[in-house]
PDB file of C-alpha atoms in Angstrom:
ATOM      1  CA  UNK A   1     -30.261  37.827  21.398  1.00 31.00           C
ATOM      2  CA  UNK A   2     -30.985  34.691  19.441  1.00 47.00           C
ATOM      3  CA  UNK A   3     -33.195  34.697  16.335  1.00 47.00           C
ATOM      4  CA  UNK A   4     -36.363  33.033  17.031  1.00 42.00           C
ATOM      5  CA  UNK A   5     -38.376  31.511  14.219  1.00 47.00           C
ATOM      6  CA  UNK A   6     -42.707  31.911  14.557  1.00 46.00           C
ATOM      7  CA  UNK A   7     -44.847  28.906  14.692  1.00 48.00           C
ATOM      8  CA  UNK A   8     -46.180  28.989  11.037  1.00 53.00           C
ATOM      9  CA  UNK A   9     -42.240  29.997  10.209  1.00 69.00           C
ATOM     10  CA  UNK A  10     -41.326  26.272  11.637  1.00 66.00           C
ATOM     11  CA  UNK A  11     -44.533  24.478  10.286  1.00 68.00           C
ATOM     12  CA  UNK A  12     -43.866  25.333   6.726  1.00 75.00           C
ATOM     13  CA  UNK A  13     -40.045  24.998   7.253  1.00 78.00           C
ATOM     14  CA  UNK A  14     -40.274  21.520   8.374  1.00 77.00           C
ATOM     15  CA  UNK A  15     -43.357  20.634   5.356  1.00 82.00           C
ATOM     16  CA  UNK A  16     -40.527  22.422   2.694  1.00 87.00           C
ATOM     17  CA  UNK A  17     -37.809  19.857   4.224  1.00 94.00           C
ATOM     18  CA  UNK A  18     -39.113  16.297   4.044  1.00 94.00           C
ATOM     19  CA  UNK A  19     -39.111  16.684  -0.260  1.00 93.00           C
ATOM     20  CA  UNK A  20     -35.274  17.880   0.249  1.00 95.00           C
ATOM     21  CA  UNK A  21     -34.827  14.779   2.490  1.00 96.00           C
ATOM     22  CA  UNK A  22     -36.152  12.349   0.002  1.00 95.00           C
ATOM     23  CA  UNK A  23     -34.657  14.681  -2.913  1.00 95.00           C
ATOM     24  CA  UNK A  24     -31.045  15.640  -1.334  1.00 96.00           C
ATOM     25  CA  UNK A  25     -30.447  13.190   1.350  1.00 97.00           C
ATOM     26  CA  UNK A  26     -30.343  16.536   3.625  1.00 97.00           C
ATOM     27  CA  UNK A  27     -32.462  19.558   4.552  1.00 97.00           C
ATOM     28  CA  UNK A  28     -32.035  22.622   7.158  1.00 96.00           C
ATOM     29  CA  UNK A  29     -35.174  23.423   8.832  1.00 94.00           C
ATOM     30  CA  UNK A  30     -36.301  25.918  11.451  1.00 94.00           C
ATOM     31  CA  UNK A  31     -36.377  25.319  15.125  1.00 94.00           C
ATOM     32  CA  UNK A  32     -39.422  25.811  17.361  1.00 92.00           C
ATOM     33  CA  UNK A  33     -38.934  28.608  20.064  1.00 92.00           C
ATOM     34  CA  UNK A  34     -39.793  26.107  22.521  1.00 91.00           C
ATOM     35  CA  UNK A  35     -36.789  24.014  21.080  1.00 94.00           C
ATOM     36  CA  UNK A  36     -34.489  26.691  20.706  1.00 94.00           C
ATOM     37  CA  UNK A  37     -34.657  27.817  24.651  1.00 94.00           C
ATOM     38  CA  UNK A  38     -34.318  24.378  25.207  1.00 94.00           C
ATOM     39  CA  UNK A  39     -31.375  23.646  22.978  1.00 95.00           C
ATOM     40  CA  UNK A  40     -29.221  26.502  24.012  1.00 95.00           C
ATOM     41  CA  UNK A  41     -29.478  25.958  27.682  1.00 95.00           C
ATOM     42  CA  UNK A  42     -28.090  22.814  26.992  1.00 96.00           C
ATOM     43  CA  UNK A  43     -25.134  23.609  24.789  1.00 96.00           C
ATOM     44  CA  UNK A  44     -24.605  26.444  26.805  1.00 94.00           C
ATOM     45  CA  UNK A  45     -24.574  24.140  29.989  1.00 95.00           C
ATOM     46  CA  UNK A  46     -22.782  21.228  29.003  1.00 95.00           C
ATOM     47  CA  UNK A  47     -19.253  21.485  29.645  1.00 89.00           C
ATOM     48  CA  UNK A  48     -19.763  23.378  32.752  1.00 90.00           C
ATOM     49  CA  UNK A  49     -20.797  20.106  34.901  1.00 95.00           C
ATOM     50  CA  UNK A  50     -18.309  19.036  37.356  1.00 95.00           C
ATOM     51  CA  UNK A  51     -15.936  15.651  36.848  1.00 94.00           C
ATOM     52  CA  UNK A  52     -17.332  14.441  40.204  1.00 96.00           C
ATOM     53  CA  UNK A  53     -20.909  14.749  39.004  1.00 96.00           C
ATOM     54  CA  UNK A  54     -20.076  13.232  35.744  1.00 96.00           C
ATOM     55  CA  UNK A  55     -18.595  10.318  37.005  1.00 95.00           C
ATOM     56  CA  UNK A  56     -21.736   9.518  39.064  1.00 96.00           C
ATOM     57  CA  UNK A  57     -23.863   9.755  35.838  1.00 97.00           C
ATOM     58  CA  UNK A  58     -22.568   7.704  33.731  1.00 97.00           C
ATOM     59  CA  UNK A  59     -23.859   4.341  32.583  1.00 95.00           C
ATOM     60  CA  UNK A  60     -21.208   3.301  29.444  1.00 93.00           C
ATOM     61  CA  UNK A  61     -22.913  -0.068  29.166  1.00 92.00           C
ATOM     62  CA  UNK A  62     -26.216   1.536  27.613  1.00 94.00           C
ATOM     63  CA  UNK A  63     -24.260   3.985  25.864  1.00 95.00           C
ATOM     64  CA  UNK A  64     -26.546   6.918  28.613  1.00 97.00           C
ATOM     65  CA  UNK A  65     -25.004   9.441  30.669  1.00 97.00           C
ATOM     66  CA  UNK A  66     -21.727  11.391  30.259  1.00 97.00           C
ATOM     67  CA  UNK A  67     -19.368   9.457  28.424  1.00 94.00           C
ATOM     68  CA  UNK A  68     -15.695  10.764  28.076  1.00 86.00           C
ATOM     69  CA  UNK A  69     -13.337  10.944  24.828  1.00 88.00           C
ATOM     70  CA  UNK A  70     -12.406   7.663  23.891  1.00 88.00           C
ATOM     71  CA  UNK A  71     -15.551   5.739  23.788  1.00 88.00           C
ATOM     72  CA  UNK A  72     -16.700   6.089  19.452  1.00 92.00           C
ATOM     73  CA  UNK A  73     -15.122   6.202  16.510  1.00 89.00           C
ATOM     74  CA  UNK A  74     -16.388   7.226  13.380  1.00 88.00           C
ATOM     75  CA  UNK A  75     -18.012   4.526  11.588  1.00 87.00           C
ATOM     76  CA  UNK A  76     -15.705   1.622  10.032  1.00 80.00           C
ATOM     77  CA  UNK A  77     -12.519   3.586  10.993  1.00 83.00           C
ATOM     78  CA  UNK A  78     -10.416   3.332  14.036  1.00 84.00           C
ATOM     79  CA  UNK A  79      -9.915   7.077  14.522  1.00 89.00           C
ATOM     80  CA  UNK A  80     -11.397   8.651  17.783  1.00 93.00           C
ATOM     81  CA  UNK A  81     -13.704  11.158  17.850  1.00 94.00           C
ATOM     82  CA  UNK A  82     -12.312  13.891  19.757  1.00 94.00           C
ATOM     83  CA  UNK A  83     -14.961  14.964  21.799  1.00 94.00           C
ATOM     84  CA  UNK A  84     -16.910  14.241  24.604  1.00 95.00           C
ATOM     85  CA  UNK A  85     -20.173  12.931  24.378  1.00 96.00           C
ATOM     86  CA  UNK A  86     -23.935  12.984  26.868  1.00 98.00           C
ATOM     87  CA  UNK A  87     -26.125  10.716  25.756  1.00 98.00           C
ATOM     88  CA  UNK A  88     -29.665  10.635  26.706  1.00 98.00           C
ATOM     89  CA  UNK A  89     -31.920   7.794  25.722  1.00 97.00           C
ATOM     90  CA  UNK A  90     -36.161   8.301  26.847  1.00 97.00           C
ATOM     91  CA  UNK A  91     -36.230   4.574  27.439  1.00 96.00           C
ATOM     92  CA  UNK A  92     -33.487   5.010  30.074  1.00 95.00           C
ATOM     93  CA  UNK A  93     -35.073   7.502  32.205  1.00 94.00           C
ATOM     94  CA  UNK A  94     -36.360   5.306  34.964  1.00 93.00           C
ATOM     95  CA  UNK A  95     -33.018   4.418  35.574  1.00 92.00           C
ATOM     96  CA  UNK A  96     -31.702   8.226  36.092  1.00 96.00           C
ATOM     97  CA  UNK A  97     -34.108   8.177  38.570  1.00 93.00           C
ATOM     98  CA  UNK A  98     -32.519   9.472  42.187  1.00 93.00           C
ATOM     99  CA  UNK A  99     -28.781  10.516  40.718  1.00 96.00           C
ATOM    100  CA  UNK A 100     -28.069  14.264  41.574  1.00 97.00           C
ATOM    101  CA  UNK A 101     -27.414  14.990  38.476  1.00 97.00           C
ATOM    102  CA  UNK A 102     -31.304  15.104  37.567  1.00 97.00           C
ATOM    103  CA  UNK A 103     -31.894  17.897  39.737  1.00 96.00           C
ATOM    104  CA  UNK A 104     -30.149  20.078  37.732  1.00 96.00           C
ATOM    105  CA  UNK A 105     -31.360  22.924  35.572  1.00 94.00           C
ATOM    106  CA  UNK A 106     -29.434  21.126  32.630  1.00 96.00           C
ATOM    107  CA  UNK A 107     -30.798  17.788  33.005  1.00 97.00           C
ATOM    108  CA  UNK A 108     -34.211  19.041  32.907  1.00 96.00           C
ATOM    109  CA  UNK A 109     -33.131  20.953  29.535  1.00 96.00           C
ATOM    110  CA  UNK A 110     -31.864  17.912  28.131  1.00 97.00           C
ATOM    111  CA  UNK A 111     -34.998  15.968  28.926  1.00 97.00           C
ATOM    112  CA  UNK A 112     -37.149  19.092  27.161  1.00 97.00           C
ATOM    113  CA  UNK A 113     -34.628  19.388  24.451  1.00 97.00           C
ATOM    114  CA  UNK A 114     -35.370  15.150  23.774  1.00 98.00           C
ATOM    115  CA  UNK A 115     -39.080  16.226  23.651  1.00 97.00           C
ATOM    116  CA  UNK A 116     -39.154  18.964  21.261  1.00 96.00           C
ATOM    117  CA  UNK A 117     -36.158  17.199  18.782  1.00 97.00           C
ATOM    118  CA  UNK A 118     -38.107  13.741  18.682  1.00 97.00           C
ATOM    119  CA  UNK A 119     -41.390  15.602  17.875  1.00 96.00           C
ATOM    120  CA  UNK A 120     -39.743  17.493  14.918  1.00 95.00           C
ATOM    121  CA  UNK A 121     -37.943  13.769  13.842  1.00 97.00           C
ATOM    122  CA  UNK A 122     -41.216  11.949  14.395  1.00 96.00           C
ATOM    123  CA  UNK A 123     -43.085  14.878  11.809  1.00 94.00           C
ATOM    124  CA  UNK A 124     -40.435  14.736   9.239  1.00 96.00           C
ATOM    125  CA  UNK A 125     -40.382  10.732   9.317  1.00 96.00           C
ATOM    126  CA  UNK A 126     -44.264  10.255   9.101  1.00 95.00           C
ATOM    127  CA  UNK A 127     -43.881  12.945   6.187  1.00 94.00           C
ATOM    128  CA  UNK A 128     -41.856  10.841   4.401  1.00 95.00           C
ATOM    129  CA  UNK A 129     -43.540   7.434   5.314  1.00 95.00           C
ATOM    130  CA  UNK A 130     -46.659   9.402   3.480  1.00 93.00           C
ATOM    131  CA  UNK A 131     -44.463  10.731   0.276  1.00 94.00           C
ATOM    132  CA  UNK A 132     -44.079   7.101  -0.353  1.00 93.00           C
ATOM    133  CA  UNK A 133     -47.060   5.531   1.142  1.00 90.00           C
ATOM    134  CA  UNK A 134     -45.269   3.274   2.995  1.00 85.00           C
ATOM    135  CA  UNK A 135     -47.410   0.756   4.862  1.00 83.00           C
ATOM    136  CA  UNK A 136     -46.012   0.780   8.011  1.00 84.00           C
ATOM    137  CA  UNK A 137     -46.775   3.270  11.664  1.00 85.00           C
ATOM    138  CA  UNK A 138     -43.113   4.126  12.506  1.00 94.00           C
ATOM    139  CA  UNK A 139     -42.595   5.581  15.680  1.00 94.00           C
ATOM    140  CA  UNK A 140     -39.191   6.651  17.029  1.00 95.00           C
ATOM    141  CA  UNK A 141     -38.857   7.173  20.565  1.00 95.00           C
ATOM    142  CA  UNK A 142     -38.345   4.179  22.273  1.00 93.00           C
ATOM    143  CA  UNK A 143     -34.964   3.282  20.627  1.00 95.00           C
ATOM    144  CA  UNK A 144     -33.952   7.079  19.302  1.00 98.00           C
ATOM    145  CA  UNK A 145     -31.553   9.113  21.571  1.00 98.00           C
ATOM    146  CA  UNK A 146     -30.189  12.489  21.797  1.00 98.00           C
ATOM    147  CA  UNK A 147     -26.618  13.308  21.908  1.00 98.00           C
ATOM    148  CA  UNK A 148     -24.528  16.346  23.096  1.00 98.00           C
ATOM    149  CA  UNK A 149     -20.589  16.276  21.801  1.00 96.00           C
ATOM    150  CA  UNK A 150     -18.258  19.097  23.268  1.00 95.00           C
ATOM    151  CA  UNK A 151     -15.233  19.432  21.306  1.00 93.00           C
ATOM    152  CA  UNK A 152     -12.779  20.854  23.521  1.00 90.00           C
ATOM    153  CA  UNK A 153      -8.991  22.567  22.534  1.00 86.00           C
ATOM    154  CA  UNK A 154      -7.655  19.440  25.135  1.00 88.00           C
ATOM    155  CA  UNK A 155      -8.401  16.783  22.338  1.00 86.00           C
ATOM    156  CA  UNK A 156      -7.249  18.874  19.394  1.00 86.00           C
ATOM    157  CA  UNK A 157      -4.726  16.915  17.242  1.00 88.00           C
ATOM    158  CA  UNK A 158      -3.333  19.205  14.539  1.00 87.00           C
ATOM    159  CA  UNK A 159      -2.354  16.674  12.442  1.00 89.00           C
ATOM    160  CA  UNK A 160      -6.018  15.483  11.555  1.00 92.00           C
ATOM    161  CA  UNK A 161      -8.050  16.745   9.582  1.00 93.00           C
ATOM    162  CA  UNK A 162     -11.048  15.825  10.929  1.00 94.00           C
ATOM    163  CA  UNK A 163     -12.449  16.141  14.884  1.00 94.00           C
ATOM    164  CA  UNK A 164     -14.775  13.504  13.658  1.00 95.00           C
ATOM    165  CA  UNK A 165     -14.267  11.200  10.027  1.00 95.00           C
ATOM    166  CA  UNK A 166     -16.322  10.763   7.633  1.00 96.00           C
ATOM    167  CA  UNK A 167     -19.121   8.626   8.349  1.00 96.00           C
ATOM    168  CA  UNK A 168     -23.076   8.356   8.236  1.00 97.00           C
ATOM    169  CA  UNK A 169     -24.857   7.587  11.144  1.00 96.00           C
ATOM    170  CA  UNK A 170     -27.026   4.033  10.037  1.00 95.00           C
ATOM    171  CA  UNK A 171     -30.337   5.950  11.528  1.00 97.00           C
ATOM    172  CA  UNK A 172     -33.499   6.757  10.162  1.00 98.00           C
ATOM    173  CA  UNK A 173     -32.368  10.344   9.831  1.00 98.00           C
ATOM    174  CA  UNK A 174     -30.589  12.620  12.091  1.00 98.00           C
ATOM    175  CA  UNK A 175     -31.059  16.158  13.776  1.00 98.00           C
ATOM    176  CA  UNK A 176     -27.859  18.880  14.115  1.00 98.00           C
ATOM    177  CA  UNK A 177     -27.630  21.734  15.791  1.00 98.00           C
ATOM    178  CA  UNK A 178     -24.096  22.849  16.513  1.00 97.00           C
ATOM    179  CA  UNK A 179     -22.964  25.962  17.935  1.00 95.00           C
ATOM    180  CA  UNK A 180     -20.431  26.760  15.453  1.00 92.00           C
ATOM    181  CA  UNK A 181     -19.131  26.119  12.344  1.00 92.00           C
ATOM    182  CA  UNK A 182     -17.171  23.140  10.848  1.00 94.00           C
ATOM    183  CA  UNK A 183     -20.479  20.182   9.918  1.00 97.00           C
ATOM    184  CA  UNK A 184     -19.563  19.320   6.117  1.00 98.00           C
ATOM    185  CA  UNK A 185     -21.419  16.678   4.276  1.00 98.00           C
ATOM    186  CA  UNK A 186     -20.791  15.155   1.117  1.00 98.00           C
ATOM    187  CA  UNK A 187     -23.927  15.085  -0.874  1.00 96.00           C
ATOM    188  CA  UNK A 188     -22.547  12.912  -4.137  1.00 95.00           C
ATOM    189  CA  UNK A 189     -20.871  10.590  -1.958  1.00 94.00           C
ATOM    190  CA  UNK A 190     -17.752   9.947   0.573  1.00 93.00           C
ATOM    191  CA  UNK A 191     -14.904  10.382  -2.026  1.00 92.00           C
ATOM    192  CA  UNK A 192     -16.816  13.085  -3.511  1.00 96.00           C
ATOM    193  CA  UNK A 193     -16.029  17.243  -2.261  1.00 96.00           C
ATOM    194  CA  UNK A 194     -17.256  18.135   0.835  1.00 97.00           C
ATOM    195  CA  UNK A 195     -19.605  21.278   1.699  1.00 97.00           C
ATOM    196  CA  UNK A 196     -19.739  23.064   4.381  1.00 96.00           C
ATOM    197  CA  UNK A 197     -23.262  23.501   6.279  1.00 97.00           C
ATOM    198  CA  UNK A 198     -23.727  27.467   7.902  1.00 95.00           C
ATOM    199  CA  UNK A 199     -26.822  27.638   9.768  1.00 96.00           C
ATOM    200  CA  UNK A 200     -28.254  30.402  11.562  1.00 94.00           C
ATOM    201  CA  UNK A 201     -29.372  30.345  15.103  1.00 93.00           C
ATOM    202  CA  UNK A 202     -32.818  29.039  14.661  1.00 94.00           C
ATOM    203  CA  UNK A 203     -31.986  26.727  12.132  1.00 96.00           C
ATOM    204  CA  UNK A 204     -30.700  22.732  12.344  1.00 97.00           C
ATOM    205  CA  UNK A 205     -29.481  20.516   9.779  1.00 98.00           C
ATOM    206  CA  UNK A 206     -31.576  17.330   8.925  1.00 98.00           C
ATOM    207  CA  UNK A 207     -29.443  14.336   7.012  1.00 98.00           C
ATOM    208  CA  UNK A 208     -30.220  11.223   6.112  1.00 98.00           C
ATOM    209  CA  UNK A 209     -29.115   7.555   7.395  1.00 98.00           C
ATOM    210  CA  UNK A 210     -28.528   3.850   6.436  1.00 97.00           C
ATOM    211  CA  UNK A 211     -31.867   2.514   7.483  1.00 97.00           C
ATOM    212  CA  UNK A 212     -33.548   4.914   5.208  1.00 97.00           C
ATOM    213  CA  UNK A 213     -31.646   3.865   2.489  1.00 97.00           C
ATOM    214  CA  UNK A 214     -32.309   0.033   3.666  1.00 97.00           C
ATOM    215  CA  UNK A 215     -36.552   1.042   3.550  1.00 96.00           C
ATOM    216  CA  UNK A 216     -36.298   3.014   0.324  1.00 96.00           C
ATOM    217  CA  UNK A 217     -34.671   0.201  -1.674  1.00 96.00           C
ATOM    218  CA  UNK A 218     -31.554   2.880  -2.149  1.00 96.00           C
ATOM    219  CA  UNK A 219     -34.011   5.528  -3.418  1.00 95.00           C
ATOM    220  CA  UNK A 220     -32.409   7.721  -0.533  1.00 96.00           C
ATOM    221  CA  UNK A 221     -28.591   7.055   0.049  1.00 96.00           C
ATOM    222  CA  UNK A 222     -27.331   7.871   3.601  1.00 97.00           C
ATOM    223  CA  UNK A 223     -25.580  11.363   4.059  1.00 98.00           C
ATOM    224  CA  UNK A 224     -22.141  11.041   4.908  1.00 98.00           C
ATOM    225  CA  UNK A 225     -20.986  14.190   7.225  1.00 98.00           C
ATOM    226  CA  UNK A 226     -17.883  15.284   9.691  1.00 97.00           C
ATOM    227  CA  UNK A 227     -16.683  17.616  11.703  1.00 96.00           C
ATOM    228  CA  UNK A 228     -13.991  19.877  10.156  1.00 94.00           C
ATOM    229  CA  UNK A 229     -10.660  20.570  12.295  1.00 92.00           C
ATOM    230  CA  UNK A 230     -10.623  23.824  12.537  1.00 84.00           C
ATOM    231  CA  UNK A 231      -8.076  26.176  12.320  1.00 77.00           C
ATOM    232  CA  UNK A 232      -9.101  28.699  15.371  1.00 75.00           C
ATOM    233  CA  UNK A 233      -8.735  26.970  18.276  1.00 76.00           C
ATOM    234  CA  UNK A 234     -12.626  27.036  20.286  1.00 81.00           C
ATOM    235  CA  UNK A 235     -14.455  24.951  21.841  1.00 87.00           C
ATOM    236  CA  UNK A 236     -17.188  23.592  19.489  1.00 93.00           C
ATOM    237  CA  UNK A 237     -20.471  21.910  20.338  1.00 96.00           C
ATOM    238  CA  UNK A 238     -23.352  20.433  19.171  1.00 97.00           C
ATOM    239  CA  UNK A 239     -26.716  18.616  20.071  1.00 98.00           C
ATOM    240  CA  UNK A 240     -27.433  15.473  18.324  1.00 98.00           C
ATOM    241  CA  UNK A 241     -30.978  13.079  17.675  1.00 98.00           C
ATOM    242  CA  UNK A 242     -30.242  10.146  16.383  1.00 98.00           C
ATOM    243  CA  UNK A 243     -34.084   8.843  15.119  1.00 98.00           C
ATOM    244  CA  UNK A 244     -34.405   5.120  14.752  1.00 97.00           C
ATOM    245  CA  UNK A 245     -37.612   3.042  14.733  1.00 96.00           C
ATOM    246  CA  UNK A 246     -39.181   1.071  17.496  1.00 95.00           C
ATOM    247  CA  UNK A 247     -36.711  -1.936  17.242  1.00 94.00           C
ATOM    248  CA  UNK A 248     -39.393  -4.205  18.756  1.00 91.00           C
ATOM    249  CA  UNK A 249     -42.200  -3.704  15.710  1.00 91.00           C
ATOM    250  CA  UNK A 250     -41.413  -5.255  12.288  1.00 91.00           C
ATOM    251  CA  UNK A 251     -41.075  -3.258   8.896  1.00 94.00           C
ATOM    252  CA  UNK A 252     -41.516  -3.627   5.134  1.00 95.00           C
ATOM    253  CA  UNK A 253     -39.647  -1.925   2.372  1.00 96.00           C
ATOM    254  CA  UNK A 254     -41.267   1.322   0.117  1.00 95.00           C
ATOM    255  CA  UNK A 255     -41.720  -0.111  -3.168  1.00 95.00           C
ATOM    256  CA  UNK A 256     -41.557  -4.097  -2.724  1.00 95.00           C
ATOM    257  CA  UNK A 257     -42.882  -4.014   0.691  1.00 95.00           C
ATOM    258  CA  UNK A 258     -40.536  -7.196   1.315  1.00 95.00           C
ATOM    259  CA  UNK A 259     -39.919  -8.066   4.893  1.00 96.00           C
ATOM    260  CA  UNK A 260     -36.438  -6.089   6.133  1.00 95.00           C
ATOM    261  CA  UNK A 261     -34.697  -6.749   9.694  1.00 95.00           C
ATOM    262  CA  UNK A 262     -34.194  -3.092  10.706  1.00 95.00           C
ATOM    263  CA  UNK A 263     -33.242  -4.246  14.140  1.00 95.00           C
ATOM    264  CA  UNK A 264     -29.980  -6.166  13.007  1.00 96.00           C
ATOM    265  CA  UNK A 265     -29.064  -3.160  10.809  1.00 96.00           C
ATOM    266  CA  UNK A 266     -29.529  -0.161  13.751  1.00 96.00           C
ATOM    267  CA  UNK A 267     -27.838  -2.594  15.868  1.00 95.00           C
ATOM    268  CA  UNK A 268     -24.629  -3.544  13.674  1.00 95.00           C
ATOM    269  CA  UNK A 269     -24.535   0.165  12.932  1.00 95.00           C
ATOM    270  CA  UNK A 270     -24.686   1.081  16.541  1.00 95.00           C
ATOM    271  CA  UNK A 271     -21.936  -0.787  17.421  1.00 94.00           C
ATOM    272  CA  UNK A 272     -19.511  -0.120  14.573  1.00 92.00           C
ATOM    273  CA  UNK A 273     -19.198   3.096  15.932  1.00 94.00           C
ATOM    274  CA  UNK A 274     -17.681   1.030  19.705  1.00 92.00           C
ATOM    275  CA  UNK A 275     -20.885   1.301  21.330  1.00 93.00           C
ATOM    276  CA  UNK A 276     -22.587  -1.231  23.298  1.00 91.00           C
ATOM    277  CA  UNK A 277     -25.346  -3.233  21.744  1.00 92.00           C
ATOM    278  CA  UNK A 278     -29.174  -1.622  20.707  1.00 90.00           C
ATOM    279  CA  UNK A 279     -30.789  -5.103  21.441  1.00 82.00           C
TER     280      UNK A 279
END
């Protein structure tokens, strides 16, 4: 049975987190029921969906649908992440419209689990828009997207040490909830000892990315993270959202409240990793 957290358990949890975010560059924070049922359906789901089906539901070009190893790299680096990746972006969903695939009881989990992840990013990004007073309404649907990467024993290469390099994600910030162990982030830095993140069921791990390092002036550096290879061979997943601001308003920076062109920076991050374009 999985460990649910109470309402007033996840209201306070997510309050507590957005002074580690600003402090620590990272937080974990507790998971609304509603979220939780949500979330594990979907990781538990995932890798059970035919090939057939998956081929008919994917759209590569907008970076949407089920998209299979080969297609991202970690940031900057040529090495593949060895996974499998669904992405679904709220903008997109007119377009899923009619495909089989959205009659399924996963799809529909996926949609909720989009729902209850952007509400938690959207709380924790207003929270810290407020602990700086920043001048701007940020809102983070229209261009945020959720991601679900299945790590299967196929794609292991023993060699690496990493399923997925070292990298941050060039987001706002970013919501994790894997289903087993092997997240590490490196909280002084990239060439600096990694530590590994151990949450419990109800729990998911909050980091922080480029843009809000772009908007703070470097007051908040990025959190650089990756996936540990790990020495058991299982099948690891994890559910992904990627928050970034509604590309088509304009923004101004904490403390200067200069001018900044977060559209060119979510977009040249986007595609550093070999996705298609944001804009």
């Amino acid at each position: 049975m999985k460990n649910l957290s109470t309402t007033n358990d996840v209201g306070a949890s997510l309050r507590d987190s957005i002074s580690s975010i600003v402090m620590k560059g990272y937080a974990v924070t507790k998971i609304p029921k509603s979220a939780q049922t949500a979330i594990w359906t979907a990781l538990d789901g995932i890798d059970a969906v035919s090939s057939e089906l998956k081929r008919s539901f994917s759209f590569p070009n907008e970076t949407d649908g089920f998209l299979p190893m080969g297609g991202e790299h970690a940031k900057y680096t040529t090495n593949l992440d060895l996974c499998d990746r669904f992405c679904y972006w709220y903008k997109n969903r007119h377009v899923h419209r009619g495909h089989e695939f959205t009659n399924e009881n996963l799809y529909t989990a996926i949609v909720a689990c989009e729902k209850e992840m952007h509400a938690m990013a959207q709380q924790l990004i207003s929270g810290i828009w407020n602990f700086f007073n920043g001048a701007d309404e940020v809102r983070v649907r229209e261009n945020s997207y959720l991601q679900v990467c299945v790590y299967a024993n196929k794609y292991r290469e023993d060699e690496r040490n990493y399923l997925q390099d070292c990298h941050e994600d060039g987001h706002l910030i970013t919501l994790i909830k894997p289903t087993r162990d092997g997240l590490v982030i490196f909280p002084a830095g990239p060439k600096n000892p990694e530590v590994s993140v151990f949450l419990r069921d109800d729990e998911l791990l909050a980091i922080t990315g480029s843009l809000l390092t772009a908007i703070s002036e470097e007051k908040i550096p990025p959190m650089y993270h990756a996936v540990r290879n790990p020495f058991v061979r299982m099948m690891r997943k994890s559910i992904v959202y990627f928050a970034i601001p509604d590309l088509s308003q304009s923004y101004t920076t904490f403390f200067s409240r200069n001018e900044i062109d977060i559209s060119k920076l979510a977009d040249e991050s986007h595609r550093a990793f070999g996705n298609s374009t944001l804009i």
